[in-house]
Amino acid sequence: MSTPAPPELFTWEFATDPYPAYAWLREHAPVHRTKLPSGVEAWLVTRYGDARQALADQRLSKDPAHHDEPAHARGRTGIPGERKAELMTHLLNIDPPDHTRLRRLVSKAFTPRRVAEFAPRVQELTDRLIDGFAARGSADLIHEFAFPLPIYAICDLLGVPRDDQDDFRDWAGMMIRHGGGPRGGVARSVKKMRGYLAELIRRKRAEPGQEPADLISGLIRASDHGEHLTENEAAAMAFILLFAGFETTVNLIGNGMYALLRHPVQRARLQESLAAGERGLLETGVEELLRYDGPVELATWRYATEPLTLGGQRIAAGEPVLVVLAAADRDPERFAGPDTLDLARRDNQHLGYGHGIHYCLGAPLARLEGQTALATLLTRLPDLRLAADPAELRWRGGLIMRGLRTLPVEFTAADRLVGDAAS
């Protein structure tokens, strides 16, 4: 009996709900070679066991130099514009020992202690953004909340002056809007960001030696066995922390809130838990939202440095491999009831932040932002409800990230809530 034809991938219908197609691939073609919308051919890895192996396999390099790319595919992998902008030497594009050195330098900014110190600022930003629409009774939670929160947070962390942060918000908006369309729009934003970062690094380099108060100053002054970051390395590192640190959190908040709105029993349990002053369900709940419909659909590019076998398929040297985190995290071989949202799920070693040496450096900050954002929304706007037919919502096109374009909601306006309480 012949295997049925594989489902069509990367259509708008697929973007709305890719999980049935991923279930088919897990069962019939767990390591599947396909042509991507860009024209590049790559292997998709969809089972949890294979995915976890691939994420930690040193024969799968992050360095694009290992890509045996045909002429038509040149420049169509990675982040648009990063080559021309000389932003290639960042953590998503390099292997040890350079990766080890650079990660050690920047990891000091993401220790549990540093993230905990940043918590009041995240709460302040969260409340300020909700204040902006609470009295109105409606909002688009993507554009008015999930998008600006991590942008302003990561700008504060990097040391981008407050007066310049709206420029960053504009450039980041261009990157998100054009993520699934012509790469030129993203490339232009990357070029502008690169120029700004170069100037900011020069200004901070000229400042008198003092205890670094922000991440860019820390990168400039940090040394590892006497070796300082070059300007290109510092700019690339700042860029990738911004690029990787904002859209993932936009999608964590947006996808997470959408899932809660569509699962009222789970949401009610979480609200009761928060009202009782408990945080346990919030913490396991954010991990479950990362697993159930996470912000990163596919892990970033890897390239075979030698022939290897993965999931029974022979992969040639130079071929690209993309680990489908969204598929692996719904694998019934690893998760009981994988298509069920269970905020109390305990056995939840999801791959939403990766695995191995490239495990997401900013995961503690993203968790803090996600927990703060969802808890504050559910507490301050308790009757939050979806203001659109789910079938009308559109997901952003693009290969790596998974996120909604808009999330319109309605709720009782804050002044009415206060009035009701007073009466």
PDB file of C-alpha atoms in Angstrom, residues 114-319:
ATOM      1  CA  ARG A 114      20.263  39.992  36.859  1.00  0.00           C
ATOM      2  CA  VAL A 115      16.885  38.948  35.481  1.00  0.00           C
ATOM      3  CA  ALA A 116      15.302  39.210  38.952  1.00  0.00           C
ATOM      4  CA  GLU A 117      16.718  42.737  39.272  1.00  0.00           C
ATOM      5  CA  PHE A 118      15.010  43.606  35.996  1.00  0.00           C
ATOM      6  CA  ALA A 119      11.574  42.360  37.158  1.00  0.00           C
ATOM      7  CA  PRO A 120      10.311  45.722  38.535  1.00  0.00           C
ATOM      8  CA  ARG A 121      11.077  47.421  35.198  1.00  0.00           C
ATOM      9  CA  VAL A 122       9.183  44.718  33.299  1.00  0.00           C
ATOM     10  CA  GLN A 123       6.204  45.157  35.633  1.00  0.00           C
ATOM     11  CA  GLU A 124       6.362  48.946  35.196  1.00  0.00           C
ATOM     12  CA  LEU A 125       6.380  48.635  31.390  1.00  0.00           C
ATOM     13  CA  THR A 126       3.533  46.103  31.515  1.00  0.00           C
ATOM     14  CA  ASP A 127       1.318  48.344  33.642  1.00  0.00           C
ATOM     15  CA  ARG A 128       2.103  51.444  31.571  1.00  0.00           C
ATOM     16  CA  LEU A 129       1.095  49.695  28.345  1.00  0.00           C
ATOM     17  CA  ILE A 130      -2.156  48.370  29.855  1.00  0.00           C
ATOM     18  CA  ASP A 131      -2.877  51.871  31.206  1.00  0.00           C
ATOM     19  CA  GLY A 132      -2.802  53.054  27.591  1.00  0.00           C
ATOM     20  CA  PHE A 133      -5.910  51.074  26.638  1.00  0.00           C
ATOM     21  CA  ALA A 134      -7.583  49.944  29.880  1.00  0.00           C
ATOM     22  CA  ALA A 135     -10.158  52.751  29.883  1.00  0.00           C
ATOM     23  CA  ARG A 136     -11.139  52.090  26.269  1.00  0.00           C
ATOM     24  CA  GLY A 137     -12.616  48.614  26.665  1.00  0.00           C
ATOM     25  CA  SER A 138     -10.847  47.226  23.587  1.00  0.00           C
ATOM     26  CA  ALA A 139      -7.333  46.744  22.262  1.00  0.00           C
ATOM     27  CA  ASP A 140      -5.154  44.928  19.783  1.00  0.00           C
ATOM     28  CA  LEU A 141      -2.973  42.952  22.165  1.00  0.00           C
ATOM     29  CA  ILE A 142      -0.251  42.443  19.548  1.00  0.00           C
ATOM     30  CA  HIS A 143       0.377  46.036  18.472  1.00  0.00           C
ATOM     31  CA  GLU A 144      -0.503  47.755  21.734  1.00  0.00           C
ATOM     32  CA  PHE A 145       0.974  45.291  24.208  1.00  0.00           C
ATOM     33  CA  ALA A 146       2.832  42.130  23.152  1.00  0.00           C
ATOM     34  CA  PHE A 147       4.956  43.987  20.589  1.00  0.00           C
ATOM     35  CA  PRO A 148       6.106  47.096  22.511  1.00  0.00           C
ATOM     36  CA  LEU A 149       6.729  45.341  25.855  1.00  0.00           C
ATOM     37  CA  PRO A 150       9.763  43.239  24.844  1.00  0.00           C
ATOM     38  CA  ILE A 151      11.100  45.982  22.540  1.00  0.00           C
ATOM     39  CA  TYR A 152      11.297  48.504  25.363  1.00  0.00           C
ATOM     40  CA  ALA A 153      12.572  45.862  27.778  1.00  0.00           C
ATOM     41  CA  ILE A 154      15.420  44.694  25.534  1.00  0.00           C
ATOM     42  CA  CYS A 155      16.311  48.302  24.677  1.00  0.00           C
ATOM     43  CA  ASP A 156      16.627  49.053  28.388  1.00  0.00           C
ATOM     44  CA  LEU A 157      18.770  45.967  28.867  1.00  0.00           C
ATOM     45  CA  LEU A 158      21.047  46.829  25.941  1.00  0.00           C
ATOM     46  CA  GLY A 159      21.396  50.474  26.979  1.00  0.00           C
ATOM     47  CA  VAL A 160      19.564  52.131  24.088  1.00  0.00           C
ATOM     48  CA  PRO A 161      18.662  55.644  25.339  1.00  0.00           C
ATOM     49  CA  ARG A 162      14.948  56.195  25.952  1.00  0.00           C
ATOM     50  CA  ASP A 163      14.834  58.943  23.297  1.00  0.00           C
ATOM     51  CA  ASP A 164      15.977  56.434  20.638  1.00  0.00           C
ATOM     52  CA  GLN A 165      13.736  53.520  21.607  1.00  0.00           C
ATOM     53  CA  ASP A 166      10.842  54.512  19.347  1.00  0.00           C
ATOM     54  CA  ASP A 167      13.214  54.272  16.356  1.00  0.00           C
ATOM     55  CA  PHE A 168      14.011  50.722  17.414  1.00  0.00           C
ATOM     56  CA  ARG A 169      10.302  50.030  17.713  1.00  0.00           C
ATOM     57  CA  ASP A 170       9.797  51.241  14.118  1.00  0.00           C
ATOM     58  CA  TRP A 171      12.660  49.118  12.745  1.00  0.00           C
ATOM     59  CA  ALA A 172      11.471  46.064  14.651  1.00  0.00           C
ATOM     60  CA  GLY A 173       7.960  46.649  13.311  1.00  0.00           C
ATOM     61  CA  MET A 174       9.335  46.660   9.757  1.00  0.00           C
ATOM     62  CA  MET A 175      11.112  43.365  10.433  1.00  0.00           C
ATOM     63  CA  ILE A 176       7.912  41.741  11.715  1.00  0.00           C
ATOM     64  CA  ARG A 177       5.661  43.164   8.978  1.00  0.00           C
ATOM     65  CA  HIS A 178       7.971  42.017   6.183  1.00  0.00           C
ATOM     66  CA  GLY A 179       8.967  38.722   7.828  1.00  0.00           C
ATOM     67  CA  GLY A 180       7.005  36.576   5.398  1.00  0.00           C
ATOM     68  CA  GLY A 181       7.260  38.789   2.338  1.00  0.00           C
ATOM     69  CA  PRO A 182      10.044  40.414   0.321  1.00  0.00           C
ATOM     70  CA  ARG A 183      13.331  40.167   2.179  1.00  0.00           C
ATOM     71  CA  GLY A 184      14.224  43.719   1.103  1.00  0.00           C
ATOM     72  CA  GLY A 185      11.980  45.296   3.742  1.00  0.00           C
ATOM     73  CA  VAL A 186      13.686  43.375   6.527  1.00  0.00           C
ATOM     74  CA  ALA A 187      17.127  44.041   5.065  1.00  0.00           C
ATOM     75  CA  ARG A 188      16.531  47.807   5.069  1.00  0.00           C
ATOM     76  CA  SER A 189      15.552  47.719   8.732  1.00  0.00           C
ATOM     77  CA  VAL A 190      18.604  45.591   9.542  1.00  0.00           C
ATOM     78  CA  LYS A 191      20.853  48.120   7.760  1.00  0.00           C
ATOM     79  CA  LYS A 192      19.384  51.027   9.728  1.00  0.00           C
ATOM     80  CA  MET A 193      19.726  49.113  12.979  1.00  0.00           C
ATOM     81  CA  ARG A 194      23.338  48.227  12.146  1.00  0.00           C
ATOM     82  CA  GLY A 195      24.209  51.871  11.506  1.00  0.00           C
ATOM     83  CA  TYR A 196      22.624  52.943  14.769  1.00  0.00           C
ATOM     84  CA  LEU A 197      24.327  50.205  16.797  1.00  0.00           C
ATOM     85  CA  ALA A 198      27.730  51.066  15.335  1.00  0.00           C
ATOM     86  CA  GLU A 199      27.283  54.698  16.377  1.00  0.00           C
ATOM     87  CA  LEU A 200      25.981  53.738  19.828  1.00  0.00           C
ATOM     88  CA  ILE A 201      28.953  51.412  20.384  1.00  0.00           C
ATOM     89  CA  ARG A 202      31.363  54.193  19.377  1.00  0.00           C
ATOM     90  CA  ARG A 203      29.695  56.579  21.830  1.00  0.00           C
ATOM     91  CA  LYS A 204      29.795  54.083  24.665  1.00  0.00           C
ATOM     92  CA  ARG A 205      33.414  53.177  23.908  1.00  0.00           C
ATOM     93  CA  ALA A 206      34.315  56.814  24.387  1.00  0.00           C
ATOM     94  CA  GLU A 207      32.690  57.005  27.807  1.00  0.00           C
ATOM     95  CA  PRO A 208      35.077  56.939  30.778  1.00  0.00           C
ATOM     96  CA  GLY A 209      35.734  53.517  32.261  1.00  0.00           C
ATOM     97  CA  GLN A 210      33.024  52.811  34.793  1.00  0.00           C
ATOM     98  CA  GLU A 211      30.998  49.871  35.992  1.00  0.00           C
ATOM     99  CA  PRO A 212      28.904  48.912  32.946  1.00  0.00           C
ATOM    100  CA  ALA A 213      25.253  49.719  33.611  1.00  0.00           C
ATOM    101  CA  ASP A 214      23.937  48.073  30.456  1.00  0.00           C
ATOM    102  CA  LEU A 215      24.656  45.149  28.183  1.00  0.00           C
ATOM    103  CA  ILE A 216      26.317  47.009  25.294  1.00  0.00           C
ATOM    104  CA  SER A 217      28.703  48.763  27.704  1.00  0.00           C
ATOM    105  CA  GLY A 218      29.370  45.396  29.307  1.00  0.00           C
ATOM    106  CA  LEU A 219      30.111  43.797  25.926  1.00  0.00           C
ATOM    107  CA  ILE A 220      32.530  46.579  25.042  1.00  0.00           C
ATOM    108  CA  ARG A 221      34.426  46.293  28.299  1.00  0.00           C
ATOM    109  CA  ALA A 222      34.197  42.537  28.770  1.00  0.00           C
ATOM    110  CA  SER A 223      37.197  40.424  28.012  1.00  0.00           C
ATOM    111  CA  ASP A 224      37.712  36.726  27.978  1.00  0.00           C
ATOM    112  CA  HIS A 225      41.341  35.768  28.644  1.00  0.00           C
ATOM    113  CA  GLY A 226      42.318  39.277  27.572  1.00  0.00           C
ATOM    114  CA  GLU A 227      40.440  39.165  24.272  1.00  0.00           C
ATOM    115  CA  HIS A 228      37.912  41.932  23.690  1.00  0.00           C
ATOM    116  CA  LEU A 229      35.004  41.856  21.302  1.00  0.00           C
ATOM    117  CA  THR A 230      35.603  43.559  17.989  1.00  0.00           C
ATOM    118  CA  GLU A 231      33.150  46.282  16.958  1.00  0.00           C
ATOM    119  CA  ASN A 232      31.556  43.886  14.458  1.00  0.00           C
ATOM    120  CA  GLU A 233      31.192  41.203  17.139  1.00  0.00           C
ATOM    121  CA  ALA A 234      29.676  43.692  19.601  1.00  0.00           C
ATOM    122  CA  ALA A 235      27.261  45.053  16.977  1.00  0.00           C
ATOM    123  CA  ALA A 236      26.286  41.538  15.837  1.00  0.00           C
ATOM    124  CA  MET A 237      25.748  40.426  19.418  1.00  0.00           C
ATOM    125  CA  ALA A 238      23.595  43.455  20.259  1.00  0.00           C
ATOM    126  CA  PHE A 239      21.639  42.942  17.042  1.00  0.00           C
ATOM    127  CA  ILE A 240      20.898  39.265  17.601  1.00  0.00           C
ATOM    128  CA  LEU A 241      19.901  39.854  21.230  1.00  0.00           C
ATOM    129  CA  LEU A 242      17.416  42.424  19.984  1.00  0.00           C
ATOM    130  CA  PHE A 243      16.261  40.366  17.014  1.00  0.00           C
ATOM    131  CA  ALA A 244      15.949  37.089  18.923  1.00  0.00           C
ATOM    132  CA  GLY A 245      14.827  38.751  22.136  1.00  0.00           C
ATOM    133  CA  PHE A 246      11.798  40.628  20.959  1.00  0.00           C
ATOM    134  CA  GLU A 247       9.851  38.620  18.368  1.00  0.00           C
ATOM    135  CA  THR A 248      10.006  35.423  20.402  1.00  0.00           C
ATOM    136  CA  THR A 249       8.461  37.251  23.366  1.00  0.00           C
ATOM    137  CA  VAL A 250       5.872  39.011  21.180  1.00  0.00           C
ATOM    138  CA  ASN A 251       4.742  35.565  20.045  1.00  0.00           C
ATOM    139  CA  LEU A 252       4.931  33.993  23.506  1.00  0.00           C
ATOM    140  CA  ILE A 253       2.551  36.639  24.859  1.00  0.00           C
ATOM    141  CA  GLY A 254       0.320  36.728  21.756  1.00  0.00           C
ATOM    142  CA  ASN A 255       0.062  32.975  21.163  1.00  0.00           C
ATOM    143  CA  GLY A 256      -0.223  32.357  24.890  1.00  0.00           C
ATOM    144  CA  MET A 257      -3.056  34.824  25.415  1.00  0.00           C
ATOM    145  CA  TYR A 258      -4.857  33.503  22.331  1.00  0.00           C
ATOM    146  CA  ALA A 259      -4.630  29.937  23.634  1.00  0.00           C
ATOM    147  CA  LEU A 260      -5.996  31.013  27.029  1.00  0.00           C
ATOM    148  CA  LEU A 261      -8.895  32.873  25.392  1.00  0.00           C
ATOM    149  CA  ARG A 262      -9.801  29.711  23.502  1.00  0.00           C
ATOM    150  CA  HIS A 263      -9.503  27.467  26.572  1.00  0.00           C
ATOM    151  CA  PRO A 264     -11.777  29.132  29.148  1.00  0.00           C
ATOM    152  CA  VAL A 265     -11.579  26.338  31.735  1.00  0.00           C
ATOM    153  CA  GLN A 266      -7.767  26.473  31.808  1.00  0.00           C
ATOM    154  CA  ARG A 267      -7.827  30.266  31.883  1.00  0.00           C
ATOM    155  CA  ALA A 268     -10.307  30.305  34.801  1.00  0.00           C
ATOM    156  CA  ARG A 269      -8.058  27.944  36.770  1.00  0.00           C
ATOM    157  CA  LEU A 270      -5.122  30.278  36.189  1.00  0.00           C
ATOM    158  CA  GLN A 271      -7.120  33.355  37.238  1.00  0.00           C
ATOM    159  CA  GLU A 272      -8.270  31.617  40.444  1.00  0.00           C
ATOM    160  CA  SER A 273      -4.678  30.652  41.187  1.00  0.00           C
ATOM    161  CA  LEU A 274      -3.448  34.221  40.641  1.00  0.00           C
ATOM    162  CA  ALA A 275      -6.267  35.630  42.783  1.00  0.00           C
ATOM    163  CA  ALA A 276      -5.127  33.323  45.595  1.00  0.00           C
ATOM    164  CA  GLY A 277      -1.607  34.759  45.335  1.00  0.00           C
ATOM    165  CA  GLU A 278      -0.131  31.538  43.962  1.00  0.00           C
ATOM    166  CA  ARG A 279       2.462  31.415  41.170  1.00  0.00           C
ATOM    167  CA  GLY A 280       2.927  27.685  40.619  1.00  0.00           C
ATOM    168  CA  LEU A 281       0.267  27.357  37.923  1.00  0.00           C
ATOM    169  CA  LEU A 282       1.530  30.515  36.204  1.00  0.00           C
ATOM    170  CA  GLU A 283       5.029  29.053  35.983  1.00  0.00           C
ATOM    171  CA  THR A 284       3.987  25.632  34.682  1.00  0.00           C
ATOM    172  CA  GLY A 285       1.362  27.338  32.533  1.00  0.00           C
ATOM    173  CA  VAL A 286       3.862  29.471  30.624  1.00  0.00           C
ATOM    174  CA  GLU A 287       5.950  26.351  29.962  1.00  0.00           C
ATOM    175  CA  GLU A 288       2.833  24.599  28.644  1.00  0.00           C
ATOM    176  CA  LEU A 289       1.988  27.556  26.394  1.00  0.00           C
ATOM    177  CA  LEU A 290       5.540  27.380  25.024  1.00  0.00           C
ATOM    178  CA  ARG A 291       4.996  23.701  24.234  1.00  0.00           C
ATOM    179  CA  TYR A 292       1.423  23.908  22.976  1.00  0.00           C
ATOM    180  CA  ASP A 293       1.794  26.753  20.455  1.00  0.00           C
ATOM    181  CA  GLY A 294       5.235  28.220  20.972  1.00  0.00           C
ATOM    182  CA  PRO A 295       6.763  31.378  19.496  1.00  0.00           C
ATOM    183  CA  VAL A 296       9.463  29.600  17.472  1.00  0.00           C
ATOM    184  CA  GLU A 297       8.079  27.121  14.952  1.00  0.00           C
ATOM    185  CA  LEU A 298      11.396  25.969  13.476  1.00  0.00           C
ATOM    186  CA  ALA A 299      14.829  26.177  15.061  1.00  0.00           C
ATOM    187  CA  THR A 300      17.303  28.318  13.142  1.00  0.00           C
ATOM    188  CA  TRP A 301      19.411  26.886  10.323  1.00  0.00           C
ATOM    189  CA  ARG A 302      21.888  24.048  10.697  1.00  0.00           C
ATOM    190  CA  TYR A 303      24.179  22.552   8.039  1.00  0.00           C
ATOM    191  CA  ALA A 304      25.650  19.043   7.896  1.00  0.00           C
ATOM    192  CA  THR A 305      29.447  19.175   8.031  1.00  0.00           C
ATOM    193  CA  GLU A 306      29.696  15.517   6.987  1.00  0.00           C
ATOM    194  CA  PRO A 307      27.327  12.788   5.768  1.00  0.00           C
ATOM    195  CA  LEU A 308      25.086  11.597   8.602  1.00  0.00           C
ATOM    196  CA  THR A 309      21.933   9.589   9.237  1.00  0.00           C
ATOM    197  CA  LEU A 310      19.019  11.127  11.114  1.00  0.00           C
ATOM    198  CA  GLY A 311      15.659   9.446  11.586  1.00  0.00           C
ATOM    199  CA  GLY A 312      16.640   6.810   9.021  1.00  0.00           C
ATOM    200  CA  GLN A 313      17.434   9.413   6.335  1.00  0.00           C
ATOM    201  CA  ARG A 314      20.888   9.952   4.862  1.00  0.00           C
ATOM    202  CA  ILE A 315      21.815  13.626   4.887  1.00  0.00           C
ATOM    203  CA  ALA A 316      24.709  14.750   2.691  1.00  0.00           C
ATOM    204  CA  ALA A 317      27.429  17.171   3.782  1.00  0.00           C
ATOM    205  CA  GLY A 318      26.414  20.768   3.143  1.00  0.00           C
ATOM    206  CA  GLU A 319      22.658  20.160   3.260  1.00  0.00           C
TER     207      GLU A 319
END
